[in-house]
Coordinates of C-alpha atoms and ligand atoms in Angstrom, one line a residue:
X425 CA 83.2 153.1 -47.3
X426 CA 83.1 150.0 -45.2
X427 CA 83.9 151.6 -41.9
X428 CA 84.0 150.3 -38.4
X429 CA 81.0 148.6 -37.1
X430 CA 79.9 147.6 -33.6
X431 CA 79.8 149.5 -30.4
X432 CA 82.8 151.5 -29.5
X433 CA 84.9 150.4 -26.6
X434 CA 86.9 152.1 -23.9
X435 CA 86.1 154.7 -21.3
X436 CA 83.0 156.9 -21.4
X437 CA 84.5 160.3 -21.9
X438 CA 81.2 162.0 -20.8
X439 CA 81.8 160.5 -17.3
X440 CA 85.4 161.9 -17.4
X441 CA 88.9 160.4 -17.3
X442 CA 91.9 161.4 -15.4
X443 CA 94.0 164.0 -17.3
X444 CA 97.1 161.9 -16.6
X445 CA 95.6 158.8 -18.3
X446 CA 96.0 160.6 -21.7
X447 CA 99.6 160.1 -22.7
X448 CA 101.5 163.4 -23.5
X449 CA 101.7 163.7 -27.3
X450 CA 99.5 160.6 -27.5
X451 CA 95.9 159.4 -27.8
X452 CA 93.3 157.7 -25.7
X453 CA 90.5 155.8 -27.4
X454 CA 87.1 155.8 -25.8
X455 CA 83.5 156.7 -26.6
X456 CA 80.8 159.4 -26.3
X457 CA 77.5 157.6 -26.4
X458 CA 77.6 155.5 -29.6
X459 CA 80.5 157.4 -31.1
X460 CA 84.1 156.2 -31.0
X461 CA 86.2 159.2 -29.9
X462 CA 89.9 159.9 -29.4
X463 CA 91.2 162.2 -26.7
X464 CA 94.5 163.7 -27.8
X465 CA 96.9 165.6 -25.5
X466 CA 99.2 168.2 -26.8
X467 CA 101.0 169.7 -23.7
X468 CA 98.2 171.2 -21.6
X469 CA 95.6 171.1 -24.3
X470 CA 93.2 168.2 -24.9
X471 CA 91.3 167.6 -28.1
X472 CA 88.4 165.3 -28.6
X473 CA 87.9 164.0 -32.2
X474 CA 86.1 161.2 -34.0
X475 CA 88.1 158.0 -34.1
X476 CA 87.1 156.9 -37.6
X477 CA 88.6 158.1 -40.8
X478 CA 86.0 159.6 -43.2
X479 CA 87.7 158.0 -46.2
X480 CA 87.3 154.2 -45.8
X481 CA 86.8 154.1 -42.1
X482 CA 90.4 153.6 -41.0
X483 CA 91.0 153.4 -37.2
X484 CA 92.7 156.8 -36.4
X485 CA 93.8 155.4 -33.0
X486 CA 96.3 153.3 -35.0
X487 CA 97.6 156.3 -36.8
X488 CA 100.0 159.0 -35.7
X489 CA 99.9 162.5 -34.5
X490 CA 101.9 165.0 -36.5
X491 CA 101.8 168.6 -35.5
X492 CA 98.2 169.6 -34.9
X493 CA 96.9 166.7 -37.0
X494 CA 96.1 163.0 -36.7
X495 CA 97.0 160.9 -39.7
X496 CA 95.1 157.8 -40.8
X497 CA 97.1 154.5 -40.9
X498 CA 95.4 153.2 -44.1
X499 CA 95.9 155.8 -46.8
X500 CA 97.5 158.7 -44.9
X501 CA 94.7 161.2 -44.7
X502 CA 95.2 163.9 -42.0
X503 CA 92.6 165.7 -39.9
X504 CA 93.0 169.0 -38.0
X505 CA 92.7 168.3 -34.3
X506 CA 91.1 171.6 -33.5
X507 CA 88.5 171.6 -36.3
X508 CA 88.3 168.0 -37.6
X509 CA 88.9 169.4 -41.1
X510 CA 90.4 167.0 -43.7
X511 CA 93.7 168.7 -44.2
X512 CA 95.0 165.9 -46.4
X513 CA 93.3 163.6 -48.9
X514 CA 92.2 161.0 -49.6
X515 CA 89.7 162.1 -46.9
X516 CA 87.3 164.8 -48.2
X517 CA 85.0 165.2 -45.2
X518 CA 85.8 166.3 -41.6
X519 CA 85.8 164.1 -38.5
X520 CA 83.5 165.3 -35.7
X521 CA 85.0 167.4 -32.8
X522 CA 83.8 167.6 -29.3
X523 CA 84.2 170.3 -26.6
X524 CA 86.2 169.2 -23.6
X525 CA 86.4 170.6 -20.0
X526 CA 89.0 170.0 -17.3
X527 CA 87.7 169.8 -13.8
X528 CA 89.6 168.6 -10.7
X529 CA 92.3 166.8 -12.7
X530 CA 89.7 165.1 -15.0
X531 CA 88.8 165.6 -18.6
X532 CA 85.1 165.6 -19.6
X533 CA 83.6 165.6 -23.1
X534 CA 80.6 167.9 -22.8
X535 CA 79.2 168.1 -26.3
X536 CA 79.8 168.4 -30.0
X537 CA 81.9 171.4 -31.0
X538 CA 80.3 173.7 -33.6
X539 CA 81.6 173.4 -37.1
X540 CA 83.8 176.5 -37.6
X541 CA 82.8 178.8 -40.5
X542 CA 85.4 180.2 -42.8
X543 CA 85.5 183.8 -43.9
X544 CA 85.5 184.3 -47.7
X545 CA 89.0 184.5 -49.1
X546 CA 90.4 187.9 -49.8
X547 CA 90.8 188.8 -53.5
X548 CA 91.6 189.6 -56.2
X549 CA 90.5 186.4 -57.7
X550 CA 90.1 185.2 -61.3
X551 CA 86.8 186.3 -62.8
X552 CA 86.0 182.7 -63.6
X553 CA 87.7 179.3 -63.2
X554 CA 87.4 176.3 -65.5
X555 CA 88.8 172.9 -64.5
X556 CA 89.3 170.3 -67.3
X557 CA 89.1 166.8 -65.9
X558 CA 86.8 165.3 -63.3
X559 CA 89.3 162.9 -61.7
X560 CA 91.3 163.1 -58.5
X561 CA 93.1 166.4 -59.2
X562 CA 90.1 168.2 -60.8
X563 CA 87.6 167.3 -58.1
X564 CA 90.0 168.2 -55.3
X565 CA 90.6 171.5 -57.0
X566 CA 87.0 172.5 -57.3
X567 CA 86.3 171.5 -53.7
X568 CA 89.3 173.5 -52.5
X569 CA 88.4 176.5 -54.5
X570 CA 85.0 176.7 -52.8
X571 CA 86.3 175.7 -49.4
X572 CA 88.8 178.6 -49.7
X573 CA 86.0 181.0 -50.4
X574 CA 86.2 181.4 -54.1
X575 CA 82.8 182.8 -55.1
X576 CA 83.2 183.3 -58.9
X577 CA 81.8 181.1 -61.7
X578 CA 83.4 177.7 -61.4
X579 CA 83.0 174.9 -64.0
X580 CA 84.2 171.3 -64.0
X581 CA 84.3 169.8 -67.5
X582 CA 84.8 166.1 -67.7
X583 CA 84.9 163.8 -70.7
X584 CA 83.7 161.0 -68.5
X585 CA 79.9 160.6 -68.6
X586 CA 79.9 159.4 -65.0
X587 CA 80.0 161.8 -62.0
X588 CA 83.4 161.9 -60.3
X589 CA 84.3 158.6 -58.7
X590 CA 86.8 156.6 -56.6
X591 CA 89.1 155.4 -59.4
X592 CA 91.5 153.3 -57.2
X593 CA 88.5 151.1 -56.3
X594 CA 87.9 150.2 -59.9
X595 CA 90.6 147.5 -60.0
X596 CA 90.0 146.4 -56.3
X597 CA 86.8 145.8 -54.4
X598 CA 84.5 147.0 -57.1
X599 CA 86.0 144.7 -59.7
X600 CA 86.3 141.9 -57.3
X601 CA 82.6 142.2 -56.5
X602 CA 83.1 143.3 -52.9
X603 CA 81.9 146.9 -53.3
X604 CA 78.5 147.9 -54.6
X605 CA 78.4 150.6 -57.2
X606 CA 76.9 153.1 -54.8
X607 CA 80.3 153.2 -53.0
X608 CA 82.0 154.5 -56.1
X609 CA 80.9 158.1 -56.6
X610 CA 83.0 160.6 -54.7
X611 CA 80.0 163.0 -54.3
X612 CA 76.4 163.3 -55.4
X613 CA 75.3 165.8 -57.9
X614 CA 73.7 167.8 -55.1
X615 CA 77.1 168.5 -53.6
X616 CA 78.2 170.3 -56.7
X617 CA 74.8 172.1 -57.1
X618 CA 74.9 173.3 -53.5
X619 CA 78.4 174.8 -54.1
X620 CA 77.4 176.3 -57.5
X621 CA 80.0 174.2 -59.4
X622 CA 78.9 173.8 -63.0
X623 CA 79.5 170.1 -63.4
X624 CA 79.4 169.2 -67.1
X625 CA 79.8 165.5 -67.8
X626 CA 80.5 163.8 -71.1
X627 CA 82.1 167.0 -72.3
X628 CA 85.5 166.7 -74.0
X629 CA 87.6 169.8 -74.4
X630 CA 89.2 169.7 -77.8
X631 CA 91.0 173.1 -78.0
X632 CA 92.5 175.7 -75.8
X633 CA 92.8 179.3 -77.1
X634 CA 95.1 180.9 -74.6
X635 CA 95.0 184.3 -76.2
X636 CA 91.2 184.5 -76.0
X637 CA 91.3 182.6 -72.7
X638 CA 88.7 180.1 -73.9
X639 CA 88.3 176.4 -74.2
X640 CA 86.3 174.7 -77.0
X641 CA 84.4 171.6 -76.5
X642 CA 83.7 168.7 -78.9
X643 CA 80.1 169.9 -79.5
X644 CA 81.5 173.2 -80.8
X645 CA 80.6 175.3 -77.8
X646 CA 83.2 177.4 -76.0
X647 CA 83.7 178.6 -72.5
X648 CA 85.8 181.6 -71.3
X649 CA 88.1 181.4 -68.2
X650 CA 90.0 183.7 -66.0
X651 CA 92.1 180.8 -64.8
X652 CA 92.3 177.3 -66.1
X653 CA 93.4 174.0 -64.5
X654 CA 94.3 171.1 -66.8
X655 CA 93.7 167.9 -64.9
X656 CA 93.2 165.5 -67.8
X657 CA 95.0 162.6 -66.3
X658 CA 96.4 159.8 -68.4
X659 CA 95.1 157.3 -71.0
X660 CA 95.8 153.6 -70.9
X661 CA 98.2 152.2 -73.5
X662 CA 97.3 149.4 -75.9
X663 CA 100.2 147.2 -77.1
X664 CA 100.0 147.5 -80.9
X665 CA 99.8 143.8 -81.8
X666 CA 97.5 142.0 -84.2
X667 CA 94.2 141.5 -82.5
X668 CA 94.6 144.3 -80.0
X669 CA 91.4 145.9 -81.2
X670 CA 89.2 142.9 -80.7
X671 CA 86.2 143.5 -78.6
X672 CA 87.2 141.1 -75.8
X673 CA 90.5 143.1 -75.3
X674 CA 90.1 145.7 -72.6
X675 CA 91.9 148.4 -70.7
X676 CA 91.0 149.7 -67.2
X677 CA 90.9 153.4 -66.5
X678 CA 87.3 154.5 -66.1
X679 CA 84.1 153.3 -64.3
X680 CA 82.7 152.3 -67.7
X681 CA 85.9 150.2 -68.3
X682 CA 85.4 148.5 -64.9
X683 CA 81.7 147.9 -65.5
X684 CA 82.5 146.3 -68.9
X685 CA 85.1 144.0 -67.2
X686 CA 82.5 143.0 -64.6
X687 CA 80.1 142.2 -67.3
X688 CA 82.7 140.2 -69.4
X689 CA 83.8 138.3 -66.3
X690 CA 80.3 137.1 -65.8
X691 CA 80.6 134.7 -68.8
X692 CA 84.4 134.5 -69.3
X693 CA 86.3 131.5 -68.0
X694 CA 89.9 132.4 -68.7
X695 CA 91.6 135.8 -68.7
X696 CA 95.0 136.8 -69.9
X697 CA 96.4 140.0 -68.3
X698 CA 99.1 141.6 -70.4
X699 CA 101.4 143.6 -68.2
X700 CA 102.4 143.0 -64.6
X701 CA 101.8 146.6 -63.5
X702 CA 99.9 147.5 -60.3
X703 CA 96.7 147.8 -62.3
X704 CA 97.4 144.6 -64.2
X705 CA 98.0 142.6 -61.0
X706 CA 95.1 144.2 -59.1
X707 CA 92.9 143.2 -62.0
X708 CA 94.3 139.7 -61.9
X709 CA 93.5 139.4 -58.2
X710 CA 89.9 140.7 -58.8
X711 CA 89.3 138.4 -61.7
X712 CA 90.5 135.5 -59.5
X713 CA 88.0 136.6 -56.9
X714 CA 85.4 136.2 -59.6
X715 CA 86.6 132.6 -60.3
X716 CA 88.3 133.2 -63.6
X717 CA 91.6 131.4 -64.5
X718 CA 94.2 134.1 -64.9
X719 CA 97.5 134.1 -66.8
X720 CA 99.8 137.2 -66.6
X721 CA 102.2 137.9 -69.4
X722 CA 105.0 140.4 -69.0
X723 CA 108.5 141.0 -70.5
X724 CA 110.3 141.6 -67.1
X725 CA 111.6 138.7 -65.1
X726 CA 110.0 139.9 -61.8
X727 CA 106.8 141.8 -61.6
X728 CA 107.0 145.4 -60.3
X729 CA 110.8 145.2 -60.1
X730 CA 111.4 148.6 -61.7
X731 CA 109.2 150.3 -59.1
X732 CA 109.6 148.2 -56.0
X733 CA 112.7 146.1 -56.5
X734 CA 113.2 142.4 -56.9
X735 CA 112.3 141.4 -53.3
X736 CA 108.9 143.0 -53.2
X737 CA 108.3 142.0 -56.8
X738 CA 109.0 138.3 -56.0
X739 CA 106.8 138.6 -52.9
X740 CA 103.9 140.0 -54.9
X741 CA 104.4 137.2 -57.5
X742 CA 104.3 134.6 -54.8
X743 CA 101.1 136.0 -53.3
X744 CA 99.4 135.8 -56.8
X745 CA 100.7 132.3 -57.4
X746 CA 99.3 131.2 -54.1
X747 CA 95.9 132.4 -55.4
X748 CA 96.3 130.5 -58.6
X749 CA 97.6 133.1 -61.1
X750 CA 100.1 131.7 -63.7
X751 CA 102.9 134.0 -64.7
X752 CA 104.6 134.0 -68.2
X753 CA 107.5 136.3 -67.5
X754 CA 110.2 137.3 -70.0
X755 CA 107.5 136.9 -72.6
X756 CA 105.7 139.3 -74.9
X757 CA 102.3 138.8 -76.5
X758 CA 102.6 138.3 -80.3
X759 CA 98.9 138.1 -81.4
X760 CA 95.5 138.1 -79.8
X761 CA 93.1 135.7 -81.4
X762 CA 89.3 135.2 -80.8
X763 CA 90.0 132.7 -78.0
X764 CA 93.7 132.8 -77.3
X765 CA 96.8 134.9 -76.9
X766 CA 99.9 133.7 -78.7
X767 CA 103.2 134.6 -77.0
X768 CA 106.5 135.5 -78.7
X769 CA 107.8 131.9 -78.0
X770 CA 104.8 130.4 -79.7
X771 CA 102.9 129.5 -76.5
X772 CA 99.2 129.7 -76.9
X773 CA 97.2 130.8 -73.8
X774 CA 93.4 130.3 -74.0
X775 CA 91.5 133.5 -73.3
X776 CA 88.0 134.7 -73.7
X777 CA 89.0 138.0 -71.9
X778 CA 92.2 140.0 -72.3
X779 CA 93.2 143.0 -70.2
X780 CA 96.0 145.2 -71.1
X781 CA 97.7 146.7 -68.0
X782 CA 100.8 148.0 -69.6
X783 CA 100.8 151.6 -68.3
X784 CA 99.4 154.9 -69.3
X785 CA 100.3 158.0 -71.3
X786 CA 99.7 161.5 -69.9
X787 CA 96.8 163.2 -71.7
X788 CA 98.8 166.1 -73.0
X789 CA 97.3 166.7 -76.4
X790 CA 95.3 169.8 -75.4
X791 CA 98.3 171.5 -73.8
X792 CA 100.6 170.6 -76.6
X793 CA 98.3 172.0 -79.3
X794 CA 97.9 175.1 -77.3
X795 CA 101.7 175.6 -77.3
X796 CA 102.3 174.9 -73.7
X797 CA 105.6 173.2 -72.8
X798 CA 105.2 169.4 -72.8
X799 CA 107.9 166.8 -72.2
X800 CA 106.5 163.5 -71.0
X801 CA 103.9 165.5 -69.2
X802 CA 102.8 169.1 -69.0
X803 CA 105.8 171.0 -67.6
X804 CA 104.8 173.1 -64.5
X805 CA 106.8 175.0 -61.9
X806 CA 106.8 174.4 -58.1
X807 CA 103.5 176.1 -57.9
X808 CA 102.0 173.9 -60.6
X809 CA 101.7 176.8 -63.1
X810 CA 102.5 176.3 -66.7
X811 CA 104.4 178.9 -68.7
X812 CA 101.1 180.7 -69.1
X813 CA 100.3 182.3 -65.7
X814 CA 96.5 181.7 -66.2
X815 CA 97.0 178.0 -66.8
X816 CA 97.8 175.4 -64.2
X817 CA 98.2 171.6 -64.5
X818 CA 97.9 168.9 -61.8
X819 CA 97.7 165.2 -61.4
X820 CA 98.9 162.4 -63.7
X821 CA 99.4 164.8 -66.5
X822 CA 101.8 167.2 -64.8
X823 CA 105.6 167.0 -64.6
X824 CA 106.8 169.1 -61.7
X825 CA 110.2 169.9 -60.1
X826 CA 110.7 167.6 -57.1
X827 CA 112.4 169.5 -54.3
X828 CA 113.9 166.3 -52.8
X829 CA 115.6 164.8 -55.9
X830 CA 116.1 168.1 -57.8
X831 CA 114.5 166.3 -60.8
X832 CA 111.3 166.8 -62.7
X833 CA 108.9 164.0 -61.9
X834 CA 105.4 162.9 -63.0
X835 CA 103.7 160.7 -60.4
X836 CA 100.7 158.5 -61.0
X837 CA 99.1 158.3 -57.5
X838 CA 95.6 159.2 -56.4
X839 CA 96.6 161.1 -53.3
X840 CA 99.3 163.1 -55.1
X841 CA 96.8 164.1 -57.8
X842 CA 94.4 165.2 -55.1
X843 CA 97.0 167.2 -53.3
X844 CA 98.2 168.8 -56.5
X845 CA 94.6 169.8 -57.3
X846 CA 94.5 171.5 -53.9
X847 CA 97.8 173.3 -54.3
X848 CA 96.9 174.4 -57.8
X849 CA 93.5 175.7 -56.5
X850 CA 95.1 177.8 -53.8
X851 CA 97.7 179.2 -56.3
X852 CA 94.9 180.1 -58.7
X853 CA 93.6 182.3 -55.9
X854 CA 96.9 184.0 -55.5
X855 CA 98.8 181.9 -53.0
X856 CA 102.4 181.1 -53.6
X857 CA 102.3 177.5 -52.3
X858 CA 105.0 175.2 -53.5
X859 CA 104.1 171.5 -54.1
X860 CA 106.5 169.4 -52.1
X861 CA 104.3 166.6 -50.7
X862 CA 106.0 163.3 -50.1
X863 CA 104.3 160.9 -52.6
X864 CA 102.2 158.1 -51.2
X865 CA 100.3 155.3 -52.8
X866 CA 98.8 151.9 -51.8
X867 CA 98.1 148.8 -53.8
X868 CA 95.9 145.9 -52.8
X869 CA 96.3 142.2 -53.8
X870 CA 93.9 139.8 -52.1
X871 CA 94.4 140.4 -48.4
X872 CA 97.9 142.1 -48.9
X873 CA 98.1 145.8 -49.0
X874 CA 101.4 147.5 -49.9
X875 CA 101.9 151.1 -48.8
X876 CA 104.6 153.2 -50.4
X877 CA 105.9 156.6 -49.4
X878 CA 108.5 158.7 -51.1
X879 CA 109.8 158.4 -54.7
X880 CA 112.7 156.3 -55.9
X881 CA 113.4 155.9 -59.6
X882 CA 116.7 154.3 -58.9
X883 CA 118.5 153.1 -55.8
X884 CA 121.8 151.5 -54.8
X885 CA 120.6 149.6 -51.8
X886 CA 117.4 147.9 -50.7
X887 CA 117.1 147.2 -46.9
X888 CA 114.4 144.9 -45.6
X889 CA 113.4 145.1 -42.0
X890 CA 111.1 142.2 -40.9
X891 CA 109.8 139.5 -43.2
X892 CA 107.7 140.0 -46.4
X893 CA 106.6 136.3 -46.2
X894 CA 105.3 137.0 -42.7
X895 CA 103.6 140.1 -44.1
X896 CA 105.3 142.3 -41.6
X897 CA 108.1 144.3 -43.3
X898 CA 109.5 147.7 -44.2
X899 CA 111.6 147.9 -47.3
X900 CA 113.8 150.9 -47.7
X901 CA 115.1 152.1 -51.1
X902 CA 118.4 154.0 -50.5
X903 CA 120.7 156.0 -52.6
X904 CA 124.1 157.2 -51.2
X905 CA 122.9 156.4 -47.8
X906 CA 119.8 158.4 -48.0
X907 CA 116.3 156.8 -47.8
X908 CA 114.3 157.9 -50.9
X909 CA 111.2 155.7 -50.3
X910 CA 109.8 153.1 -48.0
X911 CA 107.4 150.3 -48.9
X912 CA 105.6 148.5 -46.1
X913 CA 103.5 145.4 -45.7
X914 CA 101.5 145.1 -42.4
X915 CA 103.2 148.1 -40.9
X916 CA 100.8 151.0 -41.4
X917 CA 102.2 153.1 -38.5
X918 CA 105.8 152.5 -39.8
X919 CA 104.6 153.8 -43.2
X920 CA 103.3 157.0 -41.5
X921 CA 106.5 157.4 -39.6
X922 CA 108.6 157.0 -42.7
X923 CA 106.4 159.6 -44.5
X924 CA 107.0 162.1 -41.6
X925 CA 110.7 161.5 -41.6
X926 CA 111.0 161.9 -45.4
X927 CA 109.0 165.1 -45.1
X928 CA 111.4 166.4 -42.5
X929 CA 114.3 165.3 -44.7
X930 CA 115.5 163.2 -41.8
X931 CA 117.1 159.8 -42.2
X932 CA 114.6 157.0 -41.7
X933 CA 115.5 154.8 -38.8
X934 CA 114.0 151.8 -37.1
Ligands
FAD680 C1 92.1 151.1 -61.9 C2 93.0 152.1 -61.3 C3 93.4 151.8 -60.0 C4 94.3 152.7 -59.3 N1 94.6 152.4 -58.0 C5 95.4 153.3 -57.4 C6 95.8 153.1 -56.0 O1 95.4 152.1 -55.4 N2 96.5 154.0 -55.4 C7 97.0 155.1 -56.0 O2 97.6 155.9 -55.4 N3 96.6 155.4 -57.3 C8 95.9 154.5 -58.0 N4 95.6 154.7 -59.3 C9 96.1 155.9 -60.0 C10 95.2 157.1 -59.7 O3 93.8 156.8 -59.9 C11 95.6 158.3 -60.6 O4 96.9 158.6 -60.2 C12 94.7 159.5 -60.4 O5 93.4 159.1 -60.8 C13 95.1 160.6 -61.3 O6 94.2 161.7 -61.1 P1 94.1 162.8 -62.3 O7 93.0 163.7 -61.8 O8 95.4 163.3 -62.7 O9 93.5 161.9 -63.5 P2 92.2 161.1 -63.6 O10 91.7 160.7 -62.3 O11 92.4 160.1 -64.6 O12 91.1 162.1 -64.2 C14 91.3 162.7 -65.5 C15 90.0 163.2 -65.9 O13 90.1 164.0 -67.1 C16 89.1 163.8 -68.0 N5 89.6 164.2 -69.3 C17 90.7 163.8 -70.0 N6 90.8 164.5 -71.1 C18 89.8 165.4 -71.1 C19 89.4 166.4 -72.1 N7 90.1 166.7 -73.2 N8 88.3 167.1 -71.8 C20 87.5 166.9 -70.6 N9 87.9 165.9 -69.7 C21 89.0 165.2 -70.0 C22 88.9 162.3 -67.8 O14 87.7 161.8 -68.4 C23 89.0 162.1 -66.3 O15 87.7 162.4 -65.7 C24 94.7 153.8 -60.0 C25 94.3 154.1 -61.3 C26 93.5 153.2 -62.0 C27 93.0 153.5 -63.4
FES681 S1 90.7 155.0 -44.5 FE1 91.8 156.7 -43.8 S2 92.8 157.5 -45.4 FE2 91.8 155.8 -46.3

């Protein structure tokens, strides 16, 4: 999406560059014809890879090298330097690779490297695999199953009538009117057809019979599985107040929800957003971009304080106020009328559109009625398996043991869900991979993007390096002297470094 435009700059690698001009353990940006290319030196070896991330077009030269990969500064995708393969989401497609030659102390790029083919994975494999949920985790799982060589029958069942799409965009560029709808699908139907993935849309699974290893759909049909992945995500919560079921009161989870908001925003003049969550606030920003007056109502005194602390919360509030959003904090909505929202102190806010952004509930009903262990999420082990060895769970719906905190956690991030889908897929094929990825998410408000790595439910110290107001800061959340998480504004490389350091269990410095 988007992507870099214009002619690439820097040396022409076909004409050759001195080997010594490529910093050891570093990158040199240049070009091959019209392509922006990076030369990467690892000891004596030199790799030549595309310089543009295949997710949203992030500049890989501004990322970091980690092992045999280059990581993107924008949303932390990683690509294999030798093959260009997208080893970490949110990227789904490889970057190109070129063949290099060293002659007389110079490095020349001599042509595109062939795309490596992968041998089919060794068995034994489940006789068939069914994935329930066509979101981040479910789609990453089916892509991984095929990429890993699984050749058996594979079905993706999704209650959503739309083909799998880029959910994070629904509250950001798409809702703000900066992204056309053709940016939103993750893949075309042909992608699934080519890989023989039975993509069944608008199909809700209503029952799971674990004994018969079968799922039943709302239309009464059933499907047998050898292994099953539950990736049902989460459902938005509606605050149960009078008027909450009025037609102009909306939530935002699906593409249909976002389309409906776009349509409503075309005629609405004033919106009230209930809840100062990330989604609530991103929605507020996008509705402001469409020219609506926006009031945000939330019970807390500082938005996002529970997740990001007072300092970042106050900064986000200020950014929104600078763009004309009015906050009504420490307040709850009492009633929603046809043209206003009455707060618990009697204040009446005019509103012809109301959006509830008060959080989500994991969609556990299927697992629960099938007798799987559920406690604020489907309980899974380190391998994302449930108590039933044929059933795995991944994404927003799964609660897994976090190796860093020693606690069970349920994370609601796009990249975490994708990575869990990948891990669950490999484990369904017999791997013993433990899920221990450092969580990462981003959130965008106007021209401010916050990146967050790690996971901190509580902390005893917040340390700010730099200045949030100057939009150049790293905020560390620490407990007993250990950094649990780092939020950054305007420091993409710092976010990548923090991720690497938390991965390595090292103290984050600098
Ligand atoms: C508007 C919005 C913006 C967001 N922005 C960000 C962001 O910027 N950064 C970030 O990290 N995260 C963001 N998130 C969170 C992120 O999108 C989620 O964490 C992620 O989508 C979770 O993936 P999942 O696969 O677990 O669930 P989902 O992506 O929700 O997918 C669940 C799927 O299961 C289907 N389903 C549910 N029940 C059934 C059933 N019984 N039968 C069949 N199908 C079923 C649903 O229709 C859906 O297709 C955002 C979320 C929203 C809603
Ligand atoms: S642009 Fe590279 S990860 Fe998003």
